[in-house]
Coordinates of C-alpha atoms and ligand atoms in Angstrom, one line a residue:
X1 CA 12.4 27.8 3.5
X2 CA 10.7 29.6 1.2
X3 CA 9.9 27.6 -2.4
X4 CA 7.8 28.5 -5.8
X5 CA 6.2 26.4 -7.5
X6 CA 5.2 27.4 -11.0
X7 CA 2.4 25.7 -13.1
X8 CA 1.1 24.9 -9.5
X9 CA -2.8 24.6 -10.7
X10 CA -1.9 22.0 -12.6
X11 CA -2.3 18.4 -12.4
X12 CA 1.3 17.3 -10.7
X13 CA 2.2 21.0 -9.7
X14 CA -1.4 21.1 -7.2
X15 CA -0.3 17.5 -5.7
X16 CA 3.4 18.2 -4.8
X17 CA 2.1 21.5 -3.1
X18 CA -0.1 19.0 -1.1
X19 CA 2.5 16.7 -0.5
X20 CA 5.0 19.6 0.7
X21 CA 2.4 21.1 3.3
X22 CA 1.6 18.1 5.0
X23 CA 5.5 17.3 4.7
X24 CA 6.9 20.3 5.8
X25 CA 4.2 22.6 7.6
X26 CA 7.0 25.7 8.1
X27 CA 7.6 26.1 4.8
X28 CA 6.5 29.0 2.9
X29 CA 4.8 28.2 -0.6
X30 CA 4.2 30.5 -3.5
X31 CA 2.5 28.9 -6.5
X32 CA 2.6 30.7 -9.7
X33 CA 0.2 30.2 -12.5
X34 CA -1.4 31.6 -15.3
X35 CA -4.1 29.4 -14.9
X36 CA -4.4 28.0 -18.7
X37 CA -6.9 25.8 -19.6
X38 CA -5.1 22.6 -17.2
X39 CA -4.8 24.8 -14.8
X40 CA -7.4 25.1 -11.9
X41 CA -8.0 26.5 -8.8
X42 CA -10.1 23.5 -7.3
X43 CA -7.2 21.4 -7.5
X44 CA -6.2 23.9 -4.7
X45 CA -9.3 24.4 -2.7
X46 CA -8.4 22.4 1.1
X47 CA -4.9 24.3 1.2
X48 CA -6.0 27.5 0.1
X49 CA -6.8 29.0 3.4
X50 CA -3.2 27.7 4.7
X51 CA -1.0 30.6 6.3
X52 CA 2.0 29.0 4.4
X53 CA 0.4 29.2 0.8
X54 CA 0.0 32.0 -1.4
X55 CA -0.9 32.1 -5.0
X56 CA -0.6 34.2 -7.4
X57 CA -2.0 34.6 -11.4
X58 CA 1.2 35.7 -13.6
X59 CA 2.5 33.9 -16.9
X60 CA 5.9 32.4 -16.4
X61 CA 7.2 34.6 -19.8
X62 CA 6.1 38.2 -17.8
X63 CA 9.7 38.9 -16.2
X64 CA 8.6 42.0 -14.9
X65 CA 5.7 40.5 -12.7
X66 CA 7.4 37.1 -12.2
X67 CA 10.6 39.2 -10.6
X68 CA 9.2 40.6 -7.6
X69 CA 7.6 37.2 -7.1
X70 CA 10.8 35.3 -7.2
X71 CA 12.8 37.5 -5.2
X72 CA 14.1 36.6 -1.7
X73 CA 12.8 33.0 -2.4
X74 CA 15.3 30.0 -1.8
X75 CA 13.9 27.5 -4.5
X76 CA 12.4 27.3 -7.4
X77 CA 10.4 24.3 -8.9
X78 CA 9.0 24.7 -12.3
X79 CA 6.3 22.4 -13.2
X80 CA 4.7 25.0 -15.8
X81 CA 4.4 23.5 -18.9
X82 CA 2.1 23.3 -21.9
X83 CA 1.9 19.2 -21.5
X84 CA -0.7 17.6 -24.2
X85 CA 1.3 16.0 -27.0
X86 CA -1.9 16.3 -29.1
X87 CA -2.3 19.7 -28.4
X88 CA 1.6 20.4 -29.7
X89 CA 0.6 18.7 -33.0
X90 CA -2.1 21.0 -33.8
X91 CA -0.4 23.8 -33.0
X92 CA 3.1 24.5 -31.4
X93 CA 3.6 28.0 -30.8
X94 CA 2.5 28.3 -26.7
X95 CA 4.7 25.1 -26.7
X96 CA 7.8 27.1 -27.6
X97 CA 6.6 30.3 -25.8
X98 CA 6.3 28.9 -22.2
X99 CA 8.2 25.3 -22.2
X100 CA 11.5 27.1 -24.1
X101 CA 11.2 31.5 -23.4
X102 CA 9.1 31.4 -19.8
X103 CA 12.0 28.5 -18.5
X104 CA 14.5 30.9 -19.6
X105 CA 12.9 33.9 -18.0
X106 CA 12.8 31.6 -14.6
X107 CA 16.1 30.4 -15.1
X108 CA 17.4 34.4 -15.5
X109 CA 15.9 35.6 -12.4
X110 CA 16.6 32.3 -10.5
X111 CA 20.2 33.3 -11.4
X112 CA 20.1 37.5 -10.7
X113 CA 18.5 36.5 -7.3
X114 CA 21.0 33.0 -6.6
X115 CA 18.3 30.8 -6.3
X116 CA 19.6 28.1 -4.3
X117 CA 18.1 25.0 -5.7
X118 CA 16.3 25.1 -9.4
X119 CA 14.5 22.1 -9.6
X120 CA 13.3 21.6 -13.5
X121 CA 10.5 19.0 -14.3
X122 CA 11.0 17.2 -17.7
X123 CA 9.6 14.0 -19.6
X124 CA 11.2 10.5 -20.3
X125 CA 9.6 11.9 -23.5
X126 CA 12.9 13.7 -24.4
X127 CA 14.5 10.2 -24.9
X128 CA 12.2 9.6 -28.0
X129 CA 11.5 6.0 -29.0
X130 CA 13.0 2.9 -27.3
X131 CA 12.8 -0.8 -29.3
X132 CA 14.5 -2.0 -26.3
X133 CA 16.6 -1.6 -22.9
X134 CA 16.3 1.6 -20.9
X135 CA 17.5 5.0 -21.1
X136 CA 19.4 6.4 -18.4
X137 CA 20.0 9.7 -18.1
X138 CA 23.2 10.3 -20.7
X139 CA 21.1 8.8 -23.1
X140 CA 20.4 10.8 -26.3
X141 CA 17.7 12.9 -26.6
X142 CA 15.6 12.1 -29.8
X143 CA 12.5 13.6 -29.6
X144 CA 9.5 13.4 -31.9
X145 CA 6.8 15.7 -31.0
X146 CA 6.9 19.9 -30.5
X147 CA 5.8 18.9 -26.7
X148 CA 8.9 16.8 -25.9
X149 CA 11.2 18.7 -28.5
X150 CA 10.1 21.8 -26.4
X151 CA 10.9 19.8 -22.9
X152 CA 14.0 18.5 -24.4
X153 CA 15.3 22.4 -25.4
X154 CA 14.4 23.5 -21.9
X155 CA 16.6 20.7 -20.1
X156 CA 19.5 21.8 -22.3
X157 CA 19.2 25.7 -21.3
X158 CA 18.9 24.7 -17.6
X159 CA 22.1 23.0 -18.2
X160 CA 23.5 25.4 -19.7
X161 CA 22.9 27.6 -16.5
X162 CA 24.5 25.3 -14.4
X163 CA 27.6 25.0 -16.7
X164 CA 28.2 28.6 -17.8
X165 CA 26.5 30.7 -14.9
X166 CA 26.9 27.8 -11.6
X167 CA 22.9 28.4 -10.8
X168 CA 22.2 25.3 -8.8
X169 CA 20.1 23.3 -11.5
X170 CA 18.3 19.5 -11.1
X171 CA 16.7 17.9 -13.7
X172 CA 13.4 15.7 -13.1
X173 CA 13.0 13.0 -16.6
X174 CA 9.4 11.0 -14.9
X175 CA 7.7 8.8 -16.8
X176 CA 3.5 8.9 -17.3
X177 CA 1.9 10.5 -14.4
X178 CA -1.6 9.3 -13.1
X179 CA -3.6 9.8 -10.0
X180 CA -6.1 12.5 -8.7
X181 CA -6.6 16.2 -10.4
X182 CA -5.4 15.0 -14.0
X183 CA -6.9 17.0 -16.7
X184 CA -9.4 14.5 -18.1
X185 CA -8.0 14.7 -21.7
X186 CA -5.0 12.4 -20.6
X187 CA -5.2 8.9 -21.5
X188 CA -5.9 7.3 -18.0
X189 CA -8.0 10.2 -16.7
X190 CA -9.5 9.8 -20.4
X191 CA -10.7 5.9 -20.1
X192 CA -11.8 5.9 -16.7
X193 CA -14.2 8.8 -17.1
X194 CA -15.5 7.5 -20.4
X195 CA -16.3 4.1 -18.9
X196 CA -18.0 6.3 -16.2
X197 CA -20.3 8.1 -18.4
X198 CA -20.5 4.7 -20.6
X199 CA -18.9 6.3 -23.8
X200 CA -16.3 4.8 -25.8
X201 CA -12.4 4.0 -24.8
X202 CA -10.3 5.4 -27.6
X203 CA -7.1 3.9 -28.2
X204 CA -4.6 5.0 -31.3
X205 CA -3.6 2.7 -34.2
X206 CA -3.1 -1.1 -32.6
X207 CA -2.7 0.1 -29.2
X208 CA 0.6 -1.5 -28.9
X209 CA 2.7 1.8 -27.6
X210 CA 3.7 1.1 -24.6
X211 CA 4.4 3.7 -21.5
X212 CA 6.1 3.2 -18.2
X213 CA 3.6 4.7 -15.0
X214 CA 4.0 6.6 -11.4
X215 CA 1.3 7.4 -9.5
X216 CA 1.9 11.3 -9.1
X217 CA 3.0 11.0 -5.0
X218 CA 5.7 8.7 -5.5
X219 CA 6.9 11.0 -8.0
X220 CA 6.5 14.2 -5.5
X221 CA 7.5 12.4 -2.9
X222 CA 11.0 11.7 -5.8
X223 CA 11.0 15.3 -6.6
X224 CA 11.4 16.2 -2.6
X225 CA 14.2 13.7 -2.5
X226 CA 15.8 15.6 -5.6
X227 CA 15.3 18.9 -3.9
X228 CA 17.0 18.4 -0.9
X229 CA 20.0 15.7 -1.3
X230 CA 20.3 16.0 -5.6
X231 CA 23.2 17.0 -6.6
X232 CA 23.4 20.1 -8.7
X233 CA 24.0 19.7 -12.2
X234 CA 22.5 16.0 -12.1
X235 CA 19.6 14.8 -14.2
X236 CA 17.6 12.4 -12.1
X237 CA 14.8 10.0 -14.2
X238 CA 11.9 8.9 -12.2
X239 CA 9.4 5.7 -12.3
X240 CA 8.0 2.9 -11.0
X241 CA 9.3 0.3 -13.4
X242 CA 5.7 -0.6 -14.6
X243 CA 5.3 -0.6 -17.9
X244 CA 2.3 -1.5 -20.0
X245 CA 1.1 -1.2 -24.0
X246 CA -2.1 1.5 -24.4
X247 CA -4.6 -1.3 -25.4
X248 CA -3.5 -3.7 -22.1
X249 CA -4.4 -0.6 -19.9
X250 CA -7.7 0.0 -21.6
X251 CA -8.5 -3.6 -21.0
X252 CA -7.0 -3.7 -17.5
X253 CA -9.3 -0.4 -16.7
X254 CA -12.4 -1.7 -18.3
X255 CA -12.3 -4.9 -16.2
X256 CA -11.6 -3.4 -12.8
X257 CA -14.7 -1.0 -13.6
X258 CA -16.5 -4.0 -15.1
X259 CA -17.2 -2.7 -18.4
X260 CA -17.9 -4.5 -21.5
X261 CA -14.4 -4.8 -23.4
X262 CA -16.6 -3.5 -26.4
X263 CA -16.3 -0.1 -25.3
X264 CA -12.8 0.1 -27.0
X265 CA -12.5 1.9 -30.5
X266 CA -9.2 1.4 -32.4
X267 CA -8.9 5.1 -33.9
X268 CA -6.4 6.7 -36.0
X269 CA -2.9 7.0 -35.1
X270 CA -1.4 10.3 -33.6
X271 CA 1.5 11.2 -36.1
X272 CA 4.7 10.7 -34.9
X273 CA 3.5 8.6 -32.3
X274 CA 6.4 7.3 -29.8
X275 CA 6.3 3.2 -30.0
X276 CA 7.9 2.3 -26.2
X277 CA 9.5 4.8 -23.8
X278 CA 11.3 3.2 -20.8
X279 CA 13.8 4.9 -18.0
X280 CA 16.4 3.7 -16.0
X281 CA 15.8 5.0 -12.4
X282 CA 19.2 3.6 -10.3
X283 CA 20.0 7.3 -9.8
X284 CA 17.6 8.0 -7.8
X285 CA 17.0 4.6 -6.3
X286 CA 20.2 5.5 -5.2
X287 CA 18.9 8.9 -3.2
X288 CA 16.7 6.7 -1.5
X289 CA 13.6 6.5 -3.5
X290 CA 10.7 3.6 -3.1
X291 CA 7.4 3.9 -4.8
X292 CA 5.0 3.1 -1.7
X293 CA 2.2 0.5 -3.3
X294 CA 2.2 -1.4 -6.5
X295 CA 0.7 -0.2 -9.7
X296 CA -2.2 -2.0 -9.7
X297 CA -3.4 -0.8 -6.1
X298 CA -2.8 3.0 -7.2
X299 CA -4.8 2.3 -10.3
X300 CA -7.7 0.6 -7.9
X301 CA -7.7 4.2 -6.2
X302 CA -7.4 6.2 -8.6
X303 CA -10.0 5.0 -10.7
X304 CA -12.4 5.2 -7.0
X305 CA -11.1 9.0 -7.0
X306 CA -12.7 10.1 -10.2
X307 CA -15.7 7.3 -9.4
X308 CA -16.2 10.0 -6.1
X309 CA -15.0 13.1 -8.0
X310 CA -17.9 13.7 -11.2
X311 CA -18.0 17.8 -10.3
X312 CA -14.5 18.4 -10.3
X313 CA -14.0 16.4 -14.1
X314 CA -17.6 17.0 -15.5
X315 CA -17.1 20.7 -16.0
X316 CA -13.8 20.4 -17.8
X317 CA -15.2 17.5 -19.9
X318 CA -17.8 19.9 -21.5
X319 CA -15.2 23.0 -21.6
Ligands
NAD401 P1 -0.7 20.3 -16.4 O1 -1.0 20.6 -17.9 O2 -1.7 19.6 -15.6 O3 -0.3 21.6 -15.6 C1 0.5 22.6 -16.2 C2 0.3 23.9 -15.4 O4 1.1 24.9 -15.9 C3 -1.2 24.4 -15.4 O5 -1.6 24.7 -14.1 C4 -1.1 25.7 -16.3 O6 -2.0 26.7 -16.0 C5 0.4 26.1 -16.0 N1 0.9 27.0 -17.0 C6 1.0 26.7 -18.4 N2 1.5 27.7 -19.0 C7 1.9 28.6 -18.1 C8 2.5 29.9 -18.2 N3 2.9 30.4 -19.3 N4 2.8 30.6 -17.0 C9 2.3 30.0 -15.8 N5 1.7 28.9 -15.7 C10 1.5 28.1 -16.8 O7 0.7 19.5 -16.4 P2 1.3 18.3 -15.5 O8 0.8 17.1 -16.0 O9 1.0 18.7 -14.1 O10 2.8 18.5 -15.8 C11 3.6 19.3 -14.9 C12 5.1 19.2 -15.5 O11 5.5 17.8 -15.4 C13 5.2 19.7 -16.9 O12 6.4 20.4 -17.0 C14 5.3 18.4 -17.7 O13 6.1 18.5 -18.9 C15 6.0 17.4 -16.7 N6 5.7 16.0 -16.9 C16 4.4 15.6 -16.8 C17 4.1 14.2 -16.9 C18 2.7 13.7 -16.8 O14 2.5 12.5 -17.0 N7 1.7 14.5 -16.5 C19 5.1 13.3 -17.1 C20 6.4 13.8 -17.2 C21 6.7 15.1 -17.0

């Protein structure tokens, strides 16, 4: 079996490539990135020398390069993404460029070569703001930022594939990643190394949003299940079915790292900000899927991972 990974440097691209080595040691790996900003090699560095792993620097959008990287391979898993809602406020243009054009070059040459799986990862973000209940995966998309407008678009291209063209498309919808490697300017990633260096813990508006959270190898470890029994043409959301508001978690994080709950600064509000998202996750239940240890114990760890990891997040911090 022979699988790329795109956006593979990244934060939940460089753990499933983990997860699949030590899963499945025969299978051949090709990560494709551009390496951007999120992306980084050191996520990388013990499988690097592996016989089964092979990277290589191209930008999804290049269809010249990414074709003779894609041919003869028998999956394709596209994790690369520009990801920071923030980012997309400020400016949307490389949101559009590689979420929207780069899946559609992927999704071209997955279907000229008859990729046999294409696994796309999207956001529970494209559901938009819930006041209640949960949305399963015919819900309506109702997006609010360029980032999940962007994701939303992308899901309805790969569909699109499936329907007009029969390429052999999945759809991933997770809810808030956390866990080793994340690029620090994500909220969780965010608190825990400001406690560490004793700065501030910034939360937006009242702090009341509230997000459901997986802990990034239960959601590889979904994203396998999706790859090999998912049924084409399905979209599959994924989550633990722990949710919490912004300003609980601060408080939560601050007490397991026994900091003062002073650190916290209420600061202005990112426009457009979602109020709750929350998925229903039956579907893939239903494949099989168990999150392995509660939230609460993966938030222990991971919060002990970046306590033990200062030089691989201090560098980005200051870049
Ligand atoms: P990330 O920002 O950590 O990594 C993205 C990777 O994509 C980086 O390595 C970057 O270099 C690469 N990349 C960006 N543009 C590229 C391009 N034009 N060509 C090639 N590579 C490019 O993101 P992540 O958090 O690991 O997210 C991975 C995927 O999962 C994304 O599609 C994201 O939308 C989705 N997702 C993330 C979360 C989350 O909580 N992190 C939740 C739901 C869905």
């Amino acid at each position: 079996m022979h699988l790329i990974i795109t956006g593979g440097a990244g934060f939940i691209g460089s753990n499933f490539i983990r997860f699949i080595l030590k899963k499945y040691p025969n299978y051949r790996l090709t990560n494709i990135d551009n390496l951007t900003y999120a992306g980084n090699l050191d996520n990388l560095k013990d499988v690097a020398s592996n016989r089964k792993y092979h990277f290589f620097k191209a930008d999804i959008c290049d269809e010249k390069k990414i074709d003779k990287l894609i041919k003869g391979a028998d999956c394709l898993i596209n994790f690369a993404a520009q990801t920071h809602v923030d980012r997309s406020i400020v400016s949307s243009t490389e949101f559009i460029r590689t979420n929207i054009v780069g899946t559609h070059v992927l999704l071209s040459l997955a279907k000229k070569y008859r990729i046999r799986r294409f696994v796309q990862i999207s956001t529970d973000e494209v559901y938009g703001s819930l006041k209640k209940g949960h949305a399963s995966e015919d819900f309506r998309l109702y997006t609010s930022s360029p980032y999940s407008a962007s994701k939303a678009s992308a899901d309805l291209i790969a569909l699109s594939f499936f329907k007009t063209f029969n390429l052999p498309v999945i759809i991933t919808r997770s809810s808030n990643n956390f866990g080793p490697y994340q690029f620090p300017e994500k909220i969780m990633p965010l608190f825990i190394t400001n406690i560490i260096e004793g700065k501030n813990v910034p939360v937006y508006g009242n702090g009341k949003n509230i997000r459901d959270w997986i802990f990034v190898e239960d959601n590889c470890q979904a994203i396998d299940l999706v790859l090999h029994k998912g049924k084409c043409g399905e979209i599959y959301n994924i989550s633990s079915g722990y949710s919490i508001d912004n300003l609980s978690l601060a408080k939560l994080i601050l007490r397991h790292m026994n900091a003062s709950l002073k650190l916290i600064r209420f600061v202005k509000d990112r426009p457009g900000h979602d109020y709750r998202y929350a998925i229903n996750c039956a579907k893939v239940r239903r494949l099989g899927f168990r999150i392995r240890a509660n939230f609460l114990e993966r938030l222990r760890e991971t919060i002990n991972w970046y306590i033990e990891n200062r030089n691989w997040w201090g560098p980005l911090k200051k870049s």
